[in-house]
Amino acid sequence: MIKKWFQNIGPGTLVAAAFIGPGTVTLCTLAGVNFGFNLLWAMLLSIIATIVLQEMAARLGIISQKGLSEVIREELKNPILKQCITILILSAIVVGNASYEAGNISGGILGLETIFGEFKYHFGDFSINLMSIIIGVIAFVLLYIGNYKFLEKALVTLVLLMSFSFVITAIVTKPNILQILKGMFVPRFPDKSLLTIIGLIGTTVVPYNLFLHASLVKERWHKKEDLIFAKKDTFISILLGGLVSMAIIVSAASISSTNILNAADLAKGLAPLYGNFAKYFLALGLFAAGITSAITAPLAAAYVAKGCLGFKGGLQSKSFRLVWIIILFLGVLFSSVGIKPIEIIKFAQVANGMLLPVIAGILLWIMNKKNILGNYVNSKFQNILGFIILAIAIFLGAKGILKVFNFL
């Protein structure tokens, strides 16, 4: 039974790997430290929304055997509208992932440094973090091999390692199960929690995962009969990702200190209360979260560029490799020398804030087109859920843009 499940697990796990990056880990940590179990419901809501949208993306990929960006390019007939949306997609995902990649690598570094300490090479006033180069090399090798099955197995292993690490850490803190259930099913809005709630949903319902998922499923499955495997994979993998996020919130809720700024601080904070092994489990989870996102972000950007710009060839094509190499290189460069390209990150945040509602809306439109999906178009229930999520996406996008410009 377990062996059969593992045979059919894959693309969904990569999506889970992508949304549980260092940013999500840090946000979940702060949610737990500042609000205890009270925001678990927001994570549950975001997981449901993610499952609904990702199932649509997976269905589109299998039935059409095309990526989402390819379908958008073919279906949008108005040249001005097509050009505007293509620029928005490329800006949010290719430029956005390049600017966030340094954060992904830095998250992996935090995990390693919690266990091994810092490894920096100094040239006078200039220093390079050797850990970022190590993580960059690992990501480069996994991506350059260019074999989907190999990449999938490597990422599934890392995700299971991450899941095991964070869940064990949560169990070690011996949380109150009734309080956890209350936090999950009774929505509460503690003072100053609105931005954290928006953040929890915004880091889970990620635009680039819709493109990544539609492209990955067609690498794995080719027949309509495979839809059942894709649905199980999506449902189980994203639930697993949600469990990881909740485990981080639960772990952080056991710390009373207000000096926790990220998961590395949480690892150090857990050590005196629950022993060093809790610190090591959490640090290992943070490393796995960083490296999986450091691999999936360039991969997603390359798939998007391929679909939008009409590149030919697969994972091993020169144009595909060039995109992810540039993004990975920029991430390693910025993280190793400690540069934070603030203006680029702000631009990417605005583009992502605009992209999520636009892509959610376009995805709903595409999922109702019989010329693409035939009998596999959305049901009425799926459309109702989709429009509710679209409303949430518009709200999140507006709030995210306002936050960037300090209006919130």
Short mmCIF file of C-alpha atoms in Angstrom, two decimals:
data_model
loop_
_atom_site.label_atom_id
_atom_site.label_comp_id
_atom_site.label_asym_id
_atom_site.label_seq_id
_atom_site.Cartn_x
_atom_site.Cartn_y
_atom_site.Cartn_z
CA MET A 1 0.00 0.00 0.00
CA ILE A 2 2.71 2.49 1.06
CA LYS A 3 4.92 1.42 -1.87
CA LYS A 4 2.04 2.00 -4.31
CA TRP A 5 1.41 5.47 -2.85
CA PHE A 6 5.08 6.40 -3.25
CA GLN A 7 4.98 5.25 -6.89
CA ASN A 8 2.29 7.83 -7.62
CA ILE A 9 3.60 10.71 -5.53
CA GLY A 10 5.54 13.43 -7.28
CA PRO A 11 4.46 16.78 -8.76
CA GLY A 12 2.24 17.67 -5.79
CA THR A 13 5.16 17.18 -3.42
CA LEU A 14 7.24 19.58 -5.48
CA VAL A 15 4.45 22.15 -5.14
CA ALA A 16 4.47 21.62 -1.36
CA ALA A 17 8.27 21.99 -1.44
CA ALA A 18 7.87 25.28 -3.30
CA PHE A 19 5.41 26.93 -0.91
CA ILE A 20 7.20 25.83 2.27
CA GLY A 21 10.23 28.02 1.77
CA PRO A 22 12.15 30.04 4.38
CA GLY A 23 9.60 32.88 4.09
CA THR A 24 6.74 30.56 5.04
CA VAL A 25 8.81 29.01 7.84
CA THR A 26 9.65 32.45 9.24
CA LEU A 27 6.04 33.70 8.97
CA CYS A 28 4.68 30.55 10.66
CA THR A 29 7.28 30.97 13.40
CA LEU A 30 6.20 34.58 14.04
CA ALA A 31 2.51 33.56 13.92
CA GLY A 32 3.12 30.95 16.63
CA VAL A 33 5.31 33.18 18.82
CA ASN A 34 2.98 36.21 18.64
CA PHE A 35 -0.47 34.61 18.48
CA GLY A 36 -0.11 31.03 19.74
CA PHE A 37 -2.56 28.60 18.08
CA ASN A 38 -5.05 31.37 17.21
CA LEU A 39 -4.12 31.63 13.51
CA LEU A 40 -4.12 27.92 12.65
CA TRP A 41 -7.51 28.46 10.96
CA ALA A 42 -5.88 30.84 8.44
CA MET A 43 -3.41 28.10 7.50
CA LEU A 44 -6.27 25.57 7.14
CA LEU A 45 -8.16 28.02 4.88
CA SER A 46 -5.07 28.60 2.72
CA ILE A 47 -4.47 24.84 2.35
CA ILE A 48 -8.06 24.32 1.13
CA ALA A 49 -7.65 27.20 -1.37
CA THR A 50 -4.32 25.78 -2.56
CA ILE A 51 -5.79 22.29 -3.10
CA VAL A 52 -8.68 23.73 -5.16
CA LEU A 53 -6.45 25.84 -7.44
CA GLN A 54 -3.64 23.28 -7.78
CA GLU A 55 -6.12 20.54 -8.71
CA MET A 56 -7.33 22.78 -11.54
CA ALA A 57 -3.75 23.41 -12.71
CA ALA A 58 -2.96 19.68 -12.60
CA ARG A 59 -6.13 18.79 -14.52
CA LEU A 60 -5.29 21.40 -17.17
CA GLY A 61 -1.73 20.05 -17.54
CA ILE A 62 -2.81 16.41 -17.97
CA ILE A 63 -5.80 16.98 -20.29
CA SER A 64 -4.14 19.63 -22.52
CA GLN A 65 -0.55 18.30 -22.16
CA LYS A 66 0.51 21.95 -22.06
CA GLY A 67 1.78 24.30 -19.37
CA LEU A 68 -0.45 27.09 -18.05
CA SER A 69 1.64 29.85 -19.67
CA GLU A 70 1.42 28.03 -23.05
CA VAL A 71 -2.39 27.80 -22.80
CA ILE A 72 -2.66 31.48 -21.84
CA ARG A 73 -0.47 32.45 -24.82
CA GLU A 74 -2.68 30.43 -27.19
CA GLU A 75 -6.10 31.36 -25.76
CA LEU A 76 -5.72 35.13 -25.33
CA LYS A 77 -6.49 36.46 -28.80
CA ASN A 78 -6.26 40.21 -28.06
CA PRO A 79 -2.58 41.09 -28.78
CA ILE A 80 -2.43 44.03 -26.31
CA LEU A 81 -4.04 42.02 -23.48
CA LYS A 82 -1.80 39.03 -24.26
CA GLN A 83 1.33 41.22 -24.17
CA CYS A 84 0.33 42.92 -20.89
CA ILE A 85 -0.39 39.61 -19.13
CA THR A 86 2.80 38.01 -20.53
CA ILE A 87 4.88 40.93 -19.18
CA LEU A 88 3.11 40.67 -15.81
CA ILE A 89 3.73 36.89 -15.62
CA LEU A 90 7.40 37.24 -16.59
CA SER A 91 7.89 40.14 -14.16
CA ALA A 92 6.25 38.39 -11.21
CA ILE A 93 7.70 34.93 -11.73
CA VAL A 94 11.01 35.22 -13.58
CA VAL A 95 12.14 38.53 -12.00
CA GLY A 96 10.31 37.71 -8.75
CA ASN A 97 11.90 34.30 -8.33
CA ALA A 98 15.33 35.76 -9.09
CA SER A 99 14.89 38.29 -6.27
CA TYR A 100 13.46 35.72 -3.82
CA GLU A 101 16.09 33.08 -4.62
CA ALA A 102 18.63 34.73 -2.31
CA GLY A 103 16.09 34.34 0.52
CA ASN A 104 15.60 30.65 -0.29
CA ILE A 105 19.34 30.01 -0.18
CA SER A 106 19.73 32.14 2.96
CA GLY A 107 17.06 30.04 4.68
CA GLY A 108 19.03 26.87 3.96
CA ILE A 109 22.15 28.62 5.29
CA LEU A 110 20.35 29.49 8.57
CA GLY A 111 19.56 25.80 9.07
CA LEU A 112 23.18 24.75 8.48
CA GLU A 113 24.61 27.57 10.62
CA THR A 114 22.36 26.60 13.54
CA ILE A 115 24.18 23.25 13.62
CA PHE A 116 27.66 23.98 12.24
CA GLY A 117 28.18 27.69 12.89
CA GLU A 118 29.24 30.32 10.33
CA PHE A 119 31.62 29.67 7.44
CA LYS A 120 32.58 33.05 5.98
CA TYR A 121 35.64 33.96 3.97
CA HIS A 122 36.85 37.54 4.54
CA PHE A 123 38.75 39.80 2.13
CA GLY A 124 39.33 42.93 4.19
CA ASP A 125 35.91 44.59 4.52
CA PHE A 126 34.39 42.11 2.05
CA SER A 127 33.08 38.65 3.02
CA ILE A 128 31.57 35.65 1.24
CA ASN A 129 29.34 33.05 2.91
CA LEU A 130 30.65 29.66 1.77
CA MET A 131 27.41 27.92 2.84
CA SER A 132 25.48 29.70 0.06
CA ILE A 133 27.95 28.39 -2.52
CA ILE A 134 27.52 24.82 -1.17
CA ILE A 135 23.70 25.09 -1.41
CA GLY A 136 23.99 26.66 -4.87
CA VAL A 137 26.19 23.79 -6.09
CA ILE A 138 23.73 21.16 -4.74
CA ALA A 139 20.80 22.94 -6.47
CA PHE A 140 22.82 23.33 -9.69
CA VAL A 141 23.74 19.62 -9.85
CA LEU A 142 20.14 18.48 -9.23
CA LEU A 143 18.76 20.84 -11.89
CA TYR A 144 21.55 20.29 -14.45
CA ILE A 145 21.06 16.51 -14.50
CA GLY A 146 17.77 17.44 -16.16
CA ASN A 147 16.09 14.11 -15.50
CA TYR A 148 12.56 14.70 -14.18
CA LYS A 149 12.31 11.39 -12.29
CA PHE A 150 15.66 11.94 -10.57
CA LEU A 151 14.75 15.52 -9.62
CA GLU A 152 11.37 14.38 -8.35
CA LYS A 153 12.88 11.65 -6.14
CA ALA A 154 15.46 14.07 -4.71
CA LEU A 155 12.80 16.67 -3.85
CA VAL A 156 10.34 14.10 -2.45
CA THR A 157 13.14 12.87 -0.14
CA LEU A 158 13.91 16.42 0.99
CA VAL A 159 10.21 17.20 1.58
CA LEU A 160 9.75 14.04 3.67
CA LEU A 161 12.88 14.98 5.64
CA MET A 162 11.49 18.48 6.18
CA SER A 163 8.06 17.13 7.19
CA PHE A 164 9.55 14.62 9.61
CA SER A 165 11.82 17.28 11.16
CA PHE A 166 9.12 19.88 11.79
CA VAL A 167 6.43 17.42 12.94
CA ILE A 168 8.83 15.76 15.43
CA THR A 169 9.76 19.22 16.74
CA ALA A 170 6.05 20.02 17.29
CA ILE A 171 5.45 16.69 19.08
CA VAL A 172 8.44 17.31 21.36
CA THR A 173 6.81 20.51 22.66
CA LYS A 174 3.80 18.43 23.94
CA PRO A 175 1.07 20.83 22.75
CA ASN A 176 -2.54 20.87 23.98
CA ILE A 177 -4.51 19.01 21.27
CA LEU A 178 -7.85 20.63 22.17
CA GLN A 179 -6.33 24.10 21.87
CA ILE A 180 -4.88 23.16 18.47
CA LEU A 181 -8.31 21.99 17.23
CA LYS A 182 -9.88 25.18 18.55
CA GLY A 183 -7.25 27.25 16.72
CA MET A 184 -7.93 25.34 13.48
CA PHE A 185 -11.73 25.49 13.43
CA VAL A 186 -12.65 28.68 15.34
CA PRO A 187 -11.52 31.79 13.39
CA ARG A 188 -10.12 34.50 15.64
CA PHE A 189 -8.54 37.85 14.86
CA PRO A 190 -6.23 38.88 17.73
CA ASP A 191 -5.01 42.49 17.83
CA LYS A 192 -2.44 43.30 15.09
CA SER A 193 -2.89 39.87 13.48
CA LEU A 194 -4.38 40.97 10.11
CA LEU A 195 -1.07 41.30 8.25
CA THR A 196 0.10 37.93 9.62
CA ILE A 197 -3.16 36.29 8.43
CA ILE A 198 -2.71 37.86 4.98
CA GLY A 199 0.90 36.67 4.97
CA LEU A 200 0.03 33.08 5.94
CA ILE A 201 -2.47 32.82 3.08
CA GLY A 202 -0.26 34.73 0.63
CA THR A 203 2.81 32.50 1.17
CA THR A 204 0.74 29.32 0.67
CA VAL A 205 -1.47 30.25 -2.31
CA VAL A 206 1.48 31.04 -4.59
CA PRO A 207 0.98 32.10 -8.27
CA TYR A 208 4.11 30.41 -9.60
CA ASN A 209 3.00 27.03 -8.22
CA LEU A 210 0.05 27.03 -10.64
CA PHE A 211 2.48 27.28 -13.56
CA LEU A 212 4.91 24.79 -12.00
CA HIS A 213 2.21 22.19 -11.32
CA ALA A 214 0.61 22.30 -14.78
CA SER A 215 4.07 21.82 -16.35
CA LEU A 216 5.22 19.07 -13.98
CA VAL A 217 2.17 16.81 -14.27
CA LYS A 218 2.60 16.50 -18.05
CA GLU A 219 6.18 15.36 -17.46
CA ARG A 220 4.82 12.61 -15.20
CA TRP A 221 1.42 11.67 -16.65
CA HIS A 222 0.11 11.59 -20.24
CA LYS A 223 -3.36 9.98 -20.19
CA LYS A 224 -6.77 11.18 -18.97
CA GLU A 225 -6.97 8.03 -16.84
CA ASP A 226 -4.00 9.35 -14.83
CA LEU A 227 -6.14 12.19 -13.42
CA ILE A 228 -7.02 10.08 -10.38
CA PHE A 229 -3.31 9.75 -9.51
CA ALA A 230 -2.74 13.48 -9.96
CA LYS A 231 -5.70 14.33 -7.69
CA LYS A 232 -4.50 11.99 -4.93
CA ASP A 233 -0.97 13.34 -5.27
CA THR A 234 -2.19 16.95 -5.06
CA PHE A 235 -4.49 16.33 -2.10
CA ILE A 236 -2.02 14.31 -0.01
CA SER A 237 1.06 16.43 -0.80
CA ILE A 238 -0.55 19.79 -0.06
CA LEU A 239 -2.12 18.43 3.13
CA LEU A 240 1.37 17.28 4.10
CA GLY A 241 2.67 20.78 3.35
CA GLY A 242 -0.10 22.26 5.50
CA LEU A 243 0.78 19.87 8.32
CA VAL A 244 4.39 21.11 8.16
CA SER A 245 3.27 24.78 8.33
CA MET A 246 0.97 24.02 11.26
CA ALA A 247 3.74 22.07 13.03
CA ILE A 248 5.98 25.16 12.83
CA ILE A 249 3.22 27.36 14.31
CA VAL A 250 2.65 24.79 17.10
CA SER A 251 6.40 24.58 17.85
CA ALA A 252 6.74 28.37 17.96
CA ALA A 253 3.69 28.73 20.25
CA SER A 254 5.60 26.94 23.02
CA ILE A 255 8.21 29.73 23.16
CA SER A 256 7.43 32.71 25.38
CA SER A 257 10.43 34.79 24.23
CA THR A 258 9.74 37.87 22.11
CA ASN A 259 13.25 37.83 20.61
CA ILE A 260 12.32 35.24 17.96
CA LEU A 261 12.71 36.70 14.47
CA ASN A 262 13.11 33.55 12.36
CA ALA A 263 13.21 29.75 12.53
CA ALA A 264 16.92 29.74 13.45
CA ASP A 265 16.07 31.79 16.58
CA LEU A 266 13.25 29.33 17.28
CA ALA A 267 15.71 26.42 17.03
CA LYS A 268 17.98 28.10 19.60
CA GLY A 269 14.98 28.98 21.79
CA LEU A 270 13.78 25.37 21.86
CA ALA A 271 17.19 23.99 22.92
CA PRO A 272 17.10 24.99 26.64
CA LEU A 273 13.47 23.80 27.02
CA TYR A 274 13.43 20.60 25.00
CA GLY A 275 17.09 19.68 24.52
CA ASN A 276 19.51 20.08 21.64
CA PHE A 277 17.86 17.38 19.55
CA ALA A 278 14.81 19.67 19.10
CA LYS A 279 17.20 22.34 17.81
CA TYR A 280 18.78 19.91 15.37
CA PHE A 281 15.43 18.67 14.03
CA LEU A 282 14.24 22.22 13.41
CA ALA A 283 17.54 23.28 11.81
CA LEU A 284 17.41 20.23 9.52
CA GLY A 285 13.86 21.15 8.51
CA LEU A 286 14.89 24.74 7.78
CA PHE A 287 17.79 23.53 5.62
CA ALA A 288 15.44 21.21 3.66
CA ALA A 289 12.89 24.05 3.24
CA GLY A 290 15.60 26.37 1.91
CA ILE A 291 17.13 23.94 -0.55
CA THR A 292 13.80 22.66 -1.95
CA SER A 293 12.66 26.23 -2.62
CA ALA A 294 16.10 27.07 -4.06
CA ILE A 295 15.49 24.29 -6.62
CA THR A 296 11.78 24.81 -7.38
CA ALA A 297 11.93 28.62 -7.81
CA PRO A 298 14.41 28.53 -10.76
CA LEU A 299 12.57 25.50 -12.18
CA ALA A 300 9.21 27.33 -12.11
CA ALA A 301 10.74 30.44 -13.69
CA ALA A 302 12.25 28.36 -16.52
CA TYR A 303 8.88 26.67 -17.23
CA VAL A 304 7.13 30.06 -17.28
CA ALA A 305 9.74 31.60 -19.61
CA LYS A 306 9.47 28.56 -21.87
CA GLY A 307 5.67 28.84 -22.11
CA CYS A 308 5.51 32.64 -22.46
CA LEU A 309 8.37 32.99 -24.94
CA GLY A 310 7.71 29.77 -26.88
CA PHE A 311 11.02 28.01 -26.15
CA LYS A 312 11.33 24.52 -27.63
CA GLY A 313 12.77 21.46 -25.90
CA GLY A 314 12.55 20.13 -22.37
CA LEU A 315 14.51 20.22 -19.11
CA GLN A 316 17.84 19.72 -20.89
CA SER A 317 17.40 22.37 -23.59
CA LYS A 318 19.88 25.28 -23.62
CA SER A 319 17.24 28.02 -23.32
CA PHE A 320 15.52 26.25 -20.39
CA ARG A 321 18.83 25.77 -18.58
CA LEU A 322 19.92 29.35 -19.23
CA VAL A 323 16.88 30.76 -17.36
CA TRP A 324 17.32 28.67 -14.20
CA ILE A 325 21.13 29.12 -14.22
CA ILE A 326 20.74 32.93 -14.24
CA ILE A 327 18.20 32.83 -11.38
CA LEU A 328 20.27 30.40 -9.31
CA PHE A 329 23.45 32.41 -9.94
CA LEU A 330 21.81 35.68 -8.82
CA GLY A 331 20.46 33.95 -5.70
CA VAL A 332 23.89 32.57 -4.76
CA LEU A 333 25.57 35.91 -5.49
CA PHE A 334 23.14 38.01 -3.43
CA SER A 335 23.05 35.56 -0.49
CA SER A 336 26.81 34.92 -0.39
CA VAL A 337 27.77 38.60 -0.21
CA GLY A 338 24.75 39.64 1.87
CA ILE A 339 23.17 41.98 -0.72
CA LYS A 340 19.41 42.53 -0.46
CA PRO A 341 18.07 43.94 -3.75
CA ILE A 342 15.25 45.80 -1.96
CA GLU A 343 13.88 47.66 -4.98
CA ILE A 344 13.75 44.47 -7.09
CA ILE A 345 12.03 42.61 -4.24
CA LYS A 346 9.46 45.42 -3.89
CA PHE A 347 8.83 45.33 -7.63
CA ALA A 348 8.39 41.54 -7.46
CA GLN A 349 5.99 41.82 -4.52
CA VAL A 350 3.82 44.31 -6.41
CA ALA A 351 3.88 42.11 -9.53
CA ASN A 352 2.95 39.03 -7.48
CA GLY A 353 0.17 40.94 -5.72
CA MET A 354 -1.28 41.79 -9.13
CA LEU A 355 -0.60 38.35 -10.63
CA LEU A 356 -2.46 36.09 -8.17
CA PRO A 357 -5.98 37.50 -8.82
CA VAL A 358 -5.26 37.83 -12.58
CA ILE A 359 -4.05 34.21 -12.89
CA ALA A 360 -6.79 32.85 -10.59
CA GLY A 361 -9.35 34.61 -12.83
CA ILE A 362 -7.74 33.39 -16.08
CA LEU A 363 -7.44 29.85 -14.68
CA LEU A 364 -11.17 29.82 -13.85
CA TRP A 365 -11.96 31.07 -17.36
CA ILE A 366 -9.76 28.38 -18.97
CA MET A 367 -11.17 25.63 -16.72
CA ASN A 368 -14.61 26.27 -18.23
CA LYS A 369 -13.49 26.05 -21.89
CA LYS A 370 -14.69 22.82 -23.52
CA ASN A 371 -12.37 23.29 -26.51
CA ILE A 372 -9.43 22.73 -24.11
CA LEU A 373 -10.82 20.36 -21.46
CA GLY A 374 -13.80 18.67 -23.10
CA ASN A 375 -15.78 16.83 -20.41
CA TYR A 376 -13.18 17.75 -17.77
CA VAL A 377 -14.32 21.37 -17.33
CA ASN A 378 -15.09 22.66 -13.83
CA SER A 379 -18.27 21.56 -12.06
CA LYS A 380 -20.57 24.20 -10.55
CA PHE A 381 -19.19 23.44 -7.09
CA GLN A 382 -15.59 23.89 -8.31
CA ASN A 383 -16.55 27.21 -9.89
CA ILE A 384 -18.19 28.44 -6.67
CA LEU A 385 -15.06 27.52 -4.68
CA GLY A 386 -12.92 29.12 -7.39
CA PHE A 387 -14.79 32.43 -7.29
CA ILE A 388 -14.57 32.55 -3.48
CA ILE A 389 -10.80 32.03 -3.77
CA LEU A 390 -10.64 34.69 -6.52
CA ALA A 391 -12.30 37.19 -4.13
CA ILE A 392 -9.73 36.30 -1.45
CA ALA A 393 -6.92 36.65 -4.03
CA ILE A 394 -8.12 40.15 -5.01
CA PHE A 395 -8.23 41.15 -1.33
CA LEU A 396 -4.75 39.70 -0.69
CA GLY A 397 -3.29 41.28 -3.80
CA ALA A 398 -4.62 44.73 -2.87
CA LYS A 399 -3.40 44.41 0.72
CA GLY A 400 0.02 43.16 -0.43
CA ILE A 401 0.51 46.12 -2.80
CA LEU A 402 -0.62 48.61 -0.15
CA LYS A 403 1.83 47.05 2.32
CA VAL A 404 4.76 47.46 -0.10
CA PHE A 405 3.98 51.20 -0.38
CA ASN A 406 3.59 51.47 3.43
CA PHE A 407 -0.13 52.32 3.31
CA LEU A 408 -0.77 49.51 5.84
#
